[in-house]
Amino acid sequence: MPLDLRSLESWLWDAACVIRGAIDAPKYKDYILPLVFLKRLSDVFEDEVNRLAQAYGSKEVALQIIEEERKEGIISRGKGSVRFYIPKIAYWSEIRKQSIGLGQYLTDAVRAVARENPILSGVIDVVDYNATVAGQRIIPDDSLKRLIDVLSRHRLGLEDVEPDILGRAYEYLLKKFAEGQGQSAGEFYTPREVAILMARILEPEPGMTVYDPACGSGGLLIKCHLRLIERYGVVQNGRKKLPYDIAPLRLFGQEINPSTFAIARMNAVIHEMEADIRLGDTMRNPAFKDDLGRLMTFNIVVANPMWNQDFPTEVYENDPYDRFVFGIPPSSSADWGWLQHMLASLNETGRMAVVLDTGAVSRGSGTSGRNRERDIRKAFVENDLIEAVILLPENLFYNTTAPGIIIVINRNKRHRGEILLINASGLYAKGRPKNYLTEEHISKIAELYHEWKEEEGLSKVITNEEAARNDYNLSPSRYVSTNDHEDVLPLEDAVVLLQEAEEERAEADRKLWEVLGVLGIRMEGGNYES
């Protein structure tokens, strides 16, 4: 009987506890997840060999066939009898036999797998299990031995665990690390229910291309993949799979952090997804370009980039891809820089759902003079690109207690000249340490969006003209009241506005000095002299 999620979660947490104290909690994942991945690869390889042995009469013949396919490069091209070739050094049964030198053995094993399967290079072999600090092993062999013993309790083969259940267990461990990691957790982990909601809003269709420019551990891409299976899959051998006449999604992601990139690649393999995930800085060097060097475009973009990220204005001013046509964001918040990059990555009928800080839809509105974020927001509204804004509840995300928002952009809006605002701030269940959305909450928000419904205390449709009258403030709480409390500007938003004002002041001073220089006027001690 396949392992259930609760058993897997308990098992993985036991594994984490084995190395507790040896390393900081946020680094558990760097050591445990590659070993879980290696065990999955080894167990699946063993199952594939046994199936081939049944077909050809003996295990020796099966291994000989696989060896020939390896030598001819058939396996590396994805056409072999096995998906990945696992050398004997990396068989889990061989790993269990090791009693001394285990750290070096594990390091050699994962590197051997990467050599035989180039697609796994930089994915499975990113950790040195024999590494030292100040002459001391980070994780000594006796701790690694206990870790291997714990991980050996369960098989992770083809019939032992469903891909999504193993993926959910991965997700559980990431969530646990996020609880311990605090502020930086949002860089790699989007709460599962938020990711599911975004997939329900976007409803990807067969064969579509889906892109996440800040993909973290790959959760948003995975949820789109699973949503397609949920809608179009048929039950085969007790689990849902896409039938052969339904094209899978083509998935693309970019991630700047090498260890998180590795987890995303592992996650994709575990879910049996064909995903092109690349390492790099999306803003400075986007990875997906066509033969002419232009940005590739996609049917769907889904993302949760770091909120209020700092980027110097040169990144926007010297952009060779013409992404920032609606304006240059303040260096203190890249939110509308990310949105413009994603818009440039949408095809002519493309849609996107992006999680951002709530201030992204309200900062700058009501201020006199120009404001960069408000002016970019105005351009999005005037070009009829914003389809919906969804205000989420507080305390969902691991990097902040503040509520986030989901902005839905659509190049081919169903309701021209209108914007749906959903105030879902009250739709949550209390949790420890974080709140969460139930299936009922997710279904309700998705229903409001897809049916374009106004509901008292939850949603309202406004026109672009109404947005203009409110100086392009698109905060759902401004239009959909759930209580009598007046909105207070969050501290993070106040800081962004203050930094932007300082940038504007510095720019005005620079221009003033240029004019004074042309006029031959210099300033000393607060007085102008010619």
Coordinates of N, CA and C in Angstrom, one line a residue, residues 236-313:
Q236 N -5.4 6.0 -13.8 CA -4.7 4.8 -14.4 C -3.9 4.2 -13.2
N237 N -4.2 3.0 -12.9 CA -3.5 2.2 -11.8 C -3.7 3.0 -10.5
G238 N -4.8 3.5 -10.3 CA -5.1 4.2 -9.0 C -4.7 5.6 -8.9
R239 N -4.1 6.2 -9.9 CA -3.7 7.6 -9.8 C -4.1 8.3 -11.1
K240 N -4.3 9.7 -11.0 CA -4.6 10.4 -12.2 C -3.4 10.8 -13.0
K241 N -3.6 10.5 -14.3 CA -2.5 10.9 -15.3 C -3.2 11.6 -16.5
L242 N -2.4 12.4 -17.2 CA -2.9 12.9 -18.4 C -3.0 11.9 -19.5
P243 N -4.1 11.7 -20.2 CA -4.2 10.8 -21.3 C -3.3 11.3 -22.4
Y244 N -2.9 10.4 -23.3 CA -1.9 10.7 -24.4 C -2.4 11.8 -25.3
D245 N -3.7 12.0 -25.5 CA -4.2 13.0 -26.4 C -4.3 14.4 -25.7
I246 N -3.9 14.5 -24.5 CA -3.9 15.8 -23.8 C -2.4 16.3 -23.6
A247 N -2.1 17.4 -24.2 CA -0.7 17.8 -24.1 C -0.4 18.4 -22.7
P248 N 0.7 18.0 -22.1 CA 1.1 18.6 -20.8 C 1.5 20.1 -21.0
L249 N 1.6 20.8 -19.9 CA 2.1 22.1 -19.9 C 3.6 22.1 -20.2
R250 N 4.1 23.2 -20.8 CA 5.5 23.4 -21.0 C 5.9 24.5 -20.0
L251 N 6.8 24.1 -19.1 CA 7.1 24.9 -17.9 C 8.5 25.4 -18.0
F252 N 8.6 26.7 -17.6 CA 9.8 27.4 -17.6 C 10.0 28.2 -16.3
G253 N 11.2 28.2 -15.8 CA 11.4 29.0 -14.5 C 12.9 29.4 -14.5
Q254 N 13.1 30.5 -13.7 CA 14.4 31.0 -13.5 C 14.6 31.3 -12.0
E255 N 15.7 31.0 -11.4 CA 15.9 31.2 -10.0 C 17.4 31.6 -9.8
I256 N 17.6 32.6 -8.9 CA 18.9 33.2 -8.7 C 19.7 32.5 -7.7
N257 N 19.1 31.8 -6.7 CA 19.8 31.2 -5.6 C 20.1 29.7 -6.0
P258 N 21.4 29.3 -6.1 CA 21.8 28.0 -6.6 C 21.2 26.9 -5.8
S259 N 21.1 26.9 -4.5 CA 20.6 25.8 -3.7 C 19.1 25.7 -3.9
T260 N 18.4 26.8 -4.0 CA 17.0 26.8 -4.3 C 16.7 26.3 -5.7
F261 N 17.5 26.8 -6.7 CA 17.4 26.3 -8.0 C 17.5 24.7 -8.1
A262 N 18.4 24.2 -7.3 CA 18.6 22.7 -7.2 C 17.3 22.0 -6.7
I263 N 16.7 22.6 -5.7 CA 15.5 22.1 -5.1 C 14.4 22.1 -6.2
A264 N 14.3 23.2 -6.9 CA 13.3 23.3 -7.9 C 13.4 22.2 -9.0
R265 N 14.7 22.0 -9.4 CA 14.9 20.9 -10.4 C 14.6 19.5 -9.8
M266 N 14.9 19.3 -8.5 CA 14.6 18.0 -7.9 C 13.0 17.9 -7.8
N267 N 12.4 19.0 -7.5 CA 10.9 19.0 -7.3 C 10.3 18.6 -8.7
A268 N 10.8 19.2 -9.8 CA 10.3 18.9 -11.1 C 10.4 17.4 -11.4
V269 N 11.6 16.9 -11.1 CA 11.8 15.4 -11.5 C 10.9 14.6 -10.6
I270 N 10.7 14.9 -9.3 CA 9.8 14.1 -8.5 C 8.4 14.1 -9.0
H271 N 8.0 15.3 -9.5 CA 6.6 15.4 -10.0 C 6.5 14.9 -11.5
E272 N 7.6 14.4 -12.0 CA 7.5 13.8 -13.4 C 7.1 14.9 -14.4
M273 N 7.6 16.1 -14.1 CA 7.4 17.3 -15.0 C 8.5 17.5 -15.9
E274 N 8.2 17.9 -17.1 CA 9.2 18.4 -18.1 C 9.3 19.9 -17.9
A275 N 10.3 20.3 -17.1 CA 10.4 21.8 -16.8 C 11.8 22.3 -17.1
D276 N 11.9 23.4 -17.8 CA 13.2 24.0 -18.2 C 13.4 25.1 -17.1
I277 N 14.2 24.8 -16.1 CA 14.5 25.7 -15.0 C 16.0 26.1 -15.1
R278 N 16.2 27.4 -15.1 CA 17.6 27.9 -15.3 C 18.0 28.8 -14.1
L279 N 19.3 28.8 -13.9 CA 19.9 29.5 -12.8 C 20.3 30.9 -13.3
G280 N 20.0 32.0 -12.6 CA 20.5 33.3 -13.0 C 19.6 34.4 -12.4
D281 N 20.1 35.6 -12.7 CA 19.4 36.9 -12.2 C 18.4 37.3 -13.3
T282 N 17.1 37.1 -13.1 CA 16.2 37.4 -14.2 C 16.2 38.9 -14.6
M283 N 16.3 39.8 -13.6 CA 16.2 41.2 -13.9 C 17.4 41.7 -14.8
R284 N 18.6 41.2 -14.4 CA 19.8 41.6 -15.1 C 20.1 40.8 -16.4
N285 N 19.7 39.5 -16.3 CA 20.0 38.6 -17.4 C 18.9 37.5 -17.6
P286 N 17.8 37.9 -18.1 CA 16.7 36.9 -18.3 C 17.2 35.7 -19.2
A287 N 16.9 34.5 -18.7 CA 17.4 33.3 -19.4 C 16.7 32.9 -20.6
F288 N 15.4 33.3 -20.8 CA 14.6 32.8 -21.9 C 14.5 33.8 -23.0
K289 N 15.3 33.6 -24.0 CA 15.3 34.5 -25.2 C 15.2 33.7 -26.5
D290 N 14.6 34.4 -27.5 CA 14.5 33.7 -28.8 C 15.9 33.9 -29.6
D291 N 15.9 33.4 -30.8 CA 17.1 33.4 -31.6 C 17.6 34.8 -31.9
L292 N 16.7 35.8 -31.8 CA 17.1 37.2 -32.1 C 17.5 37.9 -30.8
G293 N 17.5 37.2 -29.7 CA 17.9 37.8 -28.4 C 16.8 38.6 -27.8
R294 N 15.5 38.4 -28.3 CA 14.4 39.1 -27.6 C 13.8 38.1 -26.5
L295 N 13.1 38.7 -25.6 CA 12.4 37.9 -24.6 C 11.5 36.9 -25.2
M296 N 11.5 35.7 -24.7 CA 10.5 34.7 -25.1 C 9.1 35.2 -24.4
T297 N 8.0 34.8 -25.1 CA 6.7 35.1 -24.5 C 6.0 33.8 -24.2
F298 N 5.1 33.9 -23.3 CA 4.4 32.7 -22.7 C 2.9 33.0 -22.6
N299 N 2.1 31.8 -22.6 CA 0.7 31.9 -22.4 C 0.3 32.4 -21.0
I300 N 1.1 32.0 -20.0 CA 0.8 32.3 -18.6 C 2.1 32.6 -17.9
V301 N 2.0 33.6 -17.0 CA 3.1 33.9 -16.1 C 2.6 33.8 -14.7
V302 N 3.3 33.2 -13.8 CA 2.8 33.1 -12.4 C 4.1 33.3 -11.5
A303 N 4.0 34.1 -10.5 CA 5.2 34.5 -9.7 C 4.9 35.0 -8.4
N304 N 5.8 34.9 -7.5 CA 5.9 35.5 -6.2 C 7.3 36.1 -6.0
P305 N 7.6 37.2 -6.6 CA 9.0 37.7 -6.5 C 9.2 38.3 -5.1
M306 N 10.4 38.5 -4.7 CA 10.7 39.2 -3.4 C 10.0 40.5 -3.4
W307 N 9.3 40.9 -2.3 CA 8.6 42.1 -2.3 C 9.5 43.3 -2.0
N308 N 9.2 44.4 -2.6 CA 10.0 45.7 -2.4 C 11.5 45.5 -2.5
Q309 N 11.9 44.8 -3.5 CA 13.3 44.5 -3.7 C 14.1 45.7 -4.2
D310 N 15.3 45.8 -3.7 CA 16.2 46.9 -4.2 C 16.9 46.6 -5.5
F311 N 16.7 47.5 -6.5 CA 17.5 47.4 -7.7 C 17.9 48.8 -8.0
P312 N 19.2 49.0 -8.4 CA 19.6 50.4 -8.8 C 18.9 50.7 -10.1
T313 N 18.7 52.0 -10.3 CA 17.9 52.5 -11.5 C 18.6 52.2 -12.8

